[in-house]
Short mmCIF file of C-alpha atoms and ligand atoms in Angstrom, two decimals:
data_model
loop_
_atom_site.label_atom_id
_atom_site.label_comp_id
_atom_site.label_asym_id
_atom_site.label_seq_id
_atom_site.Cartn_x
_atom_site.Cartn_y
_atom_site.Cartn_z
CA MET A 646 117.51 95.83 -2.60
CA THR A 647 114.91 94.00 -4.65
CA GLY A 648 111.28 93.31 -3.82
CA VAL A 649 112.00 93.48 -0.07
CA VAL A 650 109.06 92.77 2.26
CA LYS A 651 109.24 92.87 6.04
CA ARG A 652 106.22 92.03 8.15
CA PHE A 653 105.79 92.18 11.93
CA ARG A 654 103.29 90.15 13.90
CA GLY A 655 101.60 91.84 16.78
CA GLY A 656 98.45 91.26 18.65
CA GLY A 657 97.13 88.74 16.15
CA SER A 658 97.46 91.10 13.12
CA ASP A 659 100.38 91.42 10.67
CA VAL A 660 101.94 94.83 9.92
CA THR A 661 103.74 95.08 6.57
CA ALA A 662 106.37 97.59 7.64
CA VAL A 663 108.26 97.45 4.28
CA ASP A 664 106.16 96.46 1.32
CA GLY A 665 107.98 95.35 -1.76
CA LEU A 666 110.92 97.88 -1.88
CA THR A 667 113.21 97.91 -4.83
CA LEU A 668 115.95 100.47 -4.53
CA GLU A 669 119.54 101.17 -5.41
CA ILE A 670 121.77 103.63 -3.86
CA ALA A 671 125.01 105.00 -5.35
CA PRO A 672 128.12 104.67 -3.27
CA GLY A 673 129.05 107.96 -1.59
CA ALA A 674 125.48 109.25 -1.80
CA MET A 675 123.74 111.02 1.06
CA VAL A 676 120.12 109.91 1.07
CA ALA A 677 117.29 111.05 3.25
CA VAL A 678 114.48 108.69 4.04
CA ALA A 679 111.44 110.71 4.92
CA GLY A 680 107.85 109.75 5.80
CA ALA A 681 105.38 109.88 8.66
CA SER A 682 105.90 107.94 11.82
CA GLY A 683 105.17 104.31 11.12
CA SER A 684 105.89 104.63 7.36
CA GLY A 685 108.77 102.10 7.53
CA LYS A 686 111.87 104.30 7.79
CA SER A 687 113.54 102.58 10.73
CA THR A 688 112.66 99.11 9.36
CA LEU A 689 114.30 100.00 6.03
CA LEU A 690 117.45 101.17 7.87
CA HIS A 691 117.42 98.01 10.01
CA LEU A 692 117.17 95.83 6.91
CA VAL A 693 120.14 97.65 5.32
CA GLY A 694 121.97 97.35 8.58
CA ALA A 695 121.22 93.63 8.87
CA ILE A 696 119.57 94.25 12.20
CA GLU A 697 116.32 92.74 10.78
CA ALA A 698 116.10 90.12 7.97
CA PRO A 699 113.56 90.50 5.22
CA ASP A 700 110.66 88.05 4.82
CA GLU A 701 110.94 88.40 1.03
CA GLY A 702 113.34 89.84 -1.49
CA ALA A 703 117.09 90.32 -1.63
CA ILE A 704 119.43 92.99 -0.10
CA GLU A 705 122.76 93.32 -1.73
CA VAL A 706 125.47 95.70 -0.43
CA ASP A 707 128.77 95.97 -2.23
CA GLY A 708 128.01 92.76 -4.05
CA LEU A 709 127.20 90.98 -0.79
CA ASP A 710 123.73 89.35 -0.61
CA LEU A 711 122.78 89.87 3.06
CA THR A 712 119.97 87.33 2.98
CA ARG A 713 122.49 84.57 2.09
CA LEU A 714 125.17 85.39 4.68
CA ARG A 715 125.80 83.20 7.69
CA ARG A 716 125.52 84.62 11.17
CA ALA A 717 129.31 85.20 11.68
CA ARG A 718 129.66 86.98 8.30
CA LEU A 719 126.59 89.12 9.15
CA ALA A 720 128.13 90.20 12.46
CA GLU A 721 131.21 91.06 10.59
CA TYR A 722 129.18 93.10 8.03
CA ARG A 723 127.42 94.93 10.86
CA ARG A 724 130.75 95.87 12.47
CA GLY A 725 131.74 97.54 9.21
CA LEU A 726 128.75 99.93 9.41
CA GLY A 727 128.29 103.05 11.47
CA PHE A 728 125.04 103.52 13.31
CA VAL A 729 123.73 106.78 14.79
CA PHE A 730 120.42 106.88 16.66
CA GLN A 731 118.12 109.59 17.88
CA ARG A 732 118.97 109.03 21.55
CA TYR A 733 122.78 108.79 21.19
CA HIS A 734 122.99 105.52 23.23
CA LEU A 735 126.24 106.66 24.94
CA LEU A 736 127.41 104.74 27.96
CA PRO A 737 126.92 107.17 30.78
CA ALA A 738 129.84 106.00 32.98
CA LEU A 739 132.38 106.36 30.17
CA THR A 740 134.15 109.56 28.94
CA ALA A 741 133.56 110.80 25.50
CA LEU A 742 136.91 109.31 24.48
CA ASP A 743 136.00 105.92 25.97
CA ASN A 744 132.57 105.95 24.33
CA VAL A 745 134.25 106.41 20.97
CA ILE A 746 136.73 103.60 21.62
CA ALA A 747 134.02 101.18 23.01
CA PRO A 748 132.97 99.51 19.70
CA VAL A 749 136.43 98.54 18.73
CA LEU A 750 137.69 97.74 22.27
CA PRO A 751 137.16 93.88 21.93
CA TYR A 752 138.87 93.73 18.57
CA ARG A 753 142.47 93.69 17.29
CA VAL A 754 142.73 96.59 14.93
CA SER A 755 145.42 97.93 12.75
CA PHE A 756 145.31 101.49 14.18
CA ASP A 757 146.01 103.03 17.51
CA LYS A 758 142.51 103.18 19.16
CA THR A 759 143.11 106.21 21.37
CA ALA A 760 144.81 108.23 18.70
CA ARG A 761 142.05 107.47 16.29
CA ALA A 762 139.40 108.31 18.85
CA ARG A 763 141.00 111.63 19.61
CA ASP A 764 141.25 112.40 15.87
CA LEU A 765 137.55 111.63 15.39
CA LEU A 766 136.51 113.78 18.35
CA ALA A 767 138.51 116.52 16.87
CA ALA A 768 136.87 115.95 13.48
CA VAL A 769 133.41 116.34 15.04
CA GLY A 770 134.45 119.51 16.86
CA LEU A 771 135.04 118.20 20.33
CA SER A 772 138.72 118.73 20.91
CA GLY A 773 139.28 119.39 24.61
CA ARG A 774 136.14 117.45 25.70
CA GLU A 775 137.64 113.97 25.50
CA GLY A 776 137.37 113.49 29.26
CA ALA A 777 133.81 114.71 29.61
CA LEU A 778 131.02 112.40 30.68
CA PRO A 779 127.85 112.32 28.57
CA SER A 780 125.96 114.12 31.31
CA GLN A 781 128.42 117.05 31.10
CA LEU A 782 127.71 117.42 27.35
CA SER A 783 124.78 119.07 25.49
CA GLY A 784 122.49 117.00 23.34
CA GLY A 785 124.30 118.16 20.19
CA GLN A 786 127.67 117.41 21.71
CA GLN A 787 126.49 113.87 22.76
CA GLN A 788 125.37 113.28 19.17
CA ARG A 789 128.70 114.41 17.93
CA VAL A 790 130.35 111.73 20.22
CA ALA A 791 127.92 109.21 18.80
CA ILE A 792 128.88 110.13 15.27
CA ALA A 793 132.61 109.88 16.13
CA ARG A 794 131.90 106.48 17.68
CA ALA A 795 130.08 105.39 14.50
CA LEU A 796 133.18 106.36 12.41
CA MET A 797 135.62 104.38 14.64
CA GLY A 798 135.42 101.24 12.43
CA GLU A 799 135.93 103.27 9.24
CA PRO A 800 132.52 102.47 7.83
CA ARG A 801 131.69 102.73 4.12
CA LEU A 802 128.07 103.20 5.12
CA LEU A 803 126.70 105.34 7.93
CA ILE A 804 123.06 104.68 8.96
CA ALA A 805 121.47 107.46 10.99
CA ASP A 806 117.93 107.03 12.36
CA GLU A 807 116.50 110.40 13.10
CA PRO A 808 119.78 111.78 14.32
CA THR A 809 118.42 115.27 14.90
CA GLY A 810 115.07 114.18 16.44
CA ASN A 811 116.04 115.19 20.01
CA LEU A 812 117.81 118.40 19.00
CA ASP A 813 116.63 121.96 18.44
CA SER A 814 116.60 122.93 14.73
CA ALA A 815 119.82 125.03 14.84
CA THR A 816 121.70 122.16 16.51
CA GLY A 817 120.08 119.64 14.16
CA ALA A 818 121.27 121.57 11.22
CA GLU A 819 124.80 121.58 12.59
CA ILE A 820 124.72 117.83 12.95
CA LEU A 821 123.45 117.47 9.35
CA ASP A 822 126.27 119.73 8.14
CA LEU A 823 128.67 117.50 10.10
CA LEU A 824 127.24 114.37 8.36
CA ALA A 825 127.55 116.11 5.00
CA GLU A 826 131.23 117.03 5.80
CA ILE A 827 131.98 113.44 6.71
CA ARG A 828 130.47 112.18 3.56
CA ARG A 829 132.45 114.72 1.54
CA ASP A 830 135.77 114.12 3.37
CA ARG A 831 135.60 110.38 3.70
CA GLY A 832 133.35 109.27 0.86
CA THR A 833 131.09 107.56 3.39
CA THR A 834 127.61 106.66 2.03
CA VAL A 835 125.06 108.11 4.43
CA LEU A 836 121.48 106.95 4.86
CA ILE A 837 119.42 109.18 7.16
CA ALA A 838 115.82 108.62 8.33
CA THR A 839 113.92 111.69 9.26
CA HIS A 840 110.39 113.04 9.35
CA GLU A 841 111.72 116.58 9.05
CA GLN A 842 111.76 118.53 5.86
CA HIS A 843 114.87 120.56 6.30
CA ILE A 844 117.23 117.52 6.36
CA ALA A 845 116.81 117.21 2.64
CA ALA A 846 118.88 120.32 2.06
CA ALA A 847 122.06 118.46 3.10
CA CYS A 848 121.22 115.36 1.05
CA ASP A 849 121.34 114.58 -2.62
CA ARG A 850 118.40 112.32 -2.76
CA LEU A 851 115.12 112.15 -0.81
CA LEU A 852 113.07 109.01 -0.64
CA ARG A 853 109.60 109.36 0.81
CA LEU A 854 107.85 106.34 2.27
CA ARG A 855 104.23 105.78 2.95
CA ASP A 856 102.97 102.50 4.27
CA GLY A 857 106.29 100.83 3.54
CA ARG A 858 106.34 101.89 -0.08
CA ILE A 859 108.33 104.57 -1.86
CA VAL A 860 105.95 107.29 -2.93
CA GLU A 861 108.57 109.82 -3.99
CA ASP A 862 112.21 109.52 -5.05
CA ILE A 863 113.71 112.99 -5.71
CA ASP A 864 117.20 113.86 -7.00
CA LEU A 865 118.32 116.92 -5.01
CA THR A 866 121.69 117.33 -6.64
CA GLY A 867 120.27 120.05 -8.93
CA GLY A 868 118.99 117.60 -11.54
CA GLU A 869 115.48 118.15 -12.82
CA GLU A 870 114.49 114.52 -13.25
CA PRO A 871 113.39 112.45 -10.37
CA ALA A 872 115.87 109.55 -9.88
CA SER A 873 114.50 106.29 -10.94
CA THR A 874 114.15 103.78 -8.14
CA LEU A 875 115.42 101.17 -10.63
CA ALA A 876 118.32 103.23 -11.94
CA ARG A 877 121.41 100.95 -12.01
CA VAL A 878 124.48 102.49 -10.42
CA ASP A 879 127.77 100.48 -10.11
CA GLY A 880 129.02 99.78 -6.68
CA LEU A 881 126.99 99.96 -3.52
CA ARG A 882 123.67 98.31 -4.40
CA LEU A 883 121.01 98.02 -1.73
P1 LIG B 1539 109.06 104.70 11.15
O1 LIG B 1539 110.58 104.54 11.59
O2 LIG B 1539 108.92 105.33 9.83
O3 LIG B 1539 108.28 105.37 12.27
P2 LIG B 1539 108.96 101.85 11.57
O4 LIG B 1539 109.81 101.17 10.45
O5 LIG B 1539 109.41 101.97 12.90
O6 LIG B 1539 108.46 103.28 11.02
O7 LIG B 1539 107.61 101.01 11.62
C1 LIG B 1539 106.81 100.65 10.49
C2 LIG B 1539 105.62 99.83 10.88
O8 LIG B 1539 106.08 98.59 11.47
C3 LIG B 1539 104.83 100.43 12.03
O9 LIG B 1539 103.45 100.06 11.83
C4 LIG B 1539 105.36 99.81 13.26
O10 LIG B 1539 104.36 99.74 14.25
C5 LIG B 1539 105.71 98.49 12.75
N1 LIG B 1539 106.85 97.86 13.55
C6 LIG B 1539 108.15 98.32 13.46
N2 LIG B 1539 108.98 97.49 14.25
C7 LIG B 1539 108.15 96.62 14.78
C8 LIG B 1539 108.32 95.50 15.70
N3 LIG B 1539 109.59 95.26 16.10
N4 LIG B 1539 107.31 94.78 16.01
C9 LIG B 1539 106.09 95.01 15.65
N5 LIG B 1539 105.80 96.02 14.80
C10 LIG B 1539 106.80 96.79 14.30
MG1 LIG B 1540 111.60 105.21 13.14
#
């Protein structure tokens, strides 16, 4: 992503939620986006997820310039992503299994939907709970269902907006471990917004935002040098 600006108009005044971000993320990386409430974390994730369009700048993912895509191609791009939110957003009347299947239900896919959903529920540690309704599951279990659902379309990029925000710290740490495991086993690139400090432990890069700008970019892989925000990495370029 290059020189990206996103403004919102509200009550007569403009808010610059993202203010000239230039950033590149390596494929397969697990990146935490930290910063105070209102610093632009969600907006950054929405821009990468093509939920919002930038006012200025370009966003390129896997060689695809999102700002130049037509509506139908954007929808297709979005379907290829996995989203996880703070509030799970499960459908209350559907079982865990049906919630996981829901995103691909309208589409013709090359795999057996039920078998894949079962496998994913097993992968997130919920074997045996396929028939449970969200109300019968704990917060951590509901977030596991949401993560399984996000993986249903085999995304190369998983976008998680404060996925542990509603959970106690022990459960939140388990969810982070799960995301790290998914990234390790599947090579999924993971982008996580959080205002919590401990999330960084599971990640290999920490970006800190303030007023829509990157004020810190830290390599957590054991390297000593802060990763340059302009470092060029082949592959997934945001
Ligand atoms: P964070 O996720 O770090 O809390 P956000 O990206 O949600 O920050 O918000 C960044 C800024 O943009 C805030 O000032 C917020 O009020 C504003 N903002 C975000 N979304 C909207 C919107 N849809 N309409 C108006 N203002 C918005
Ligand atoms: Mg937010």
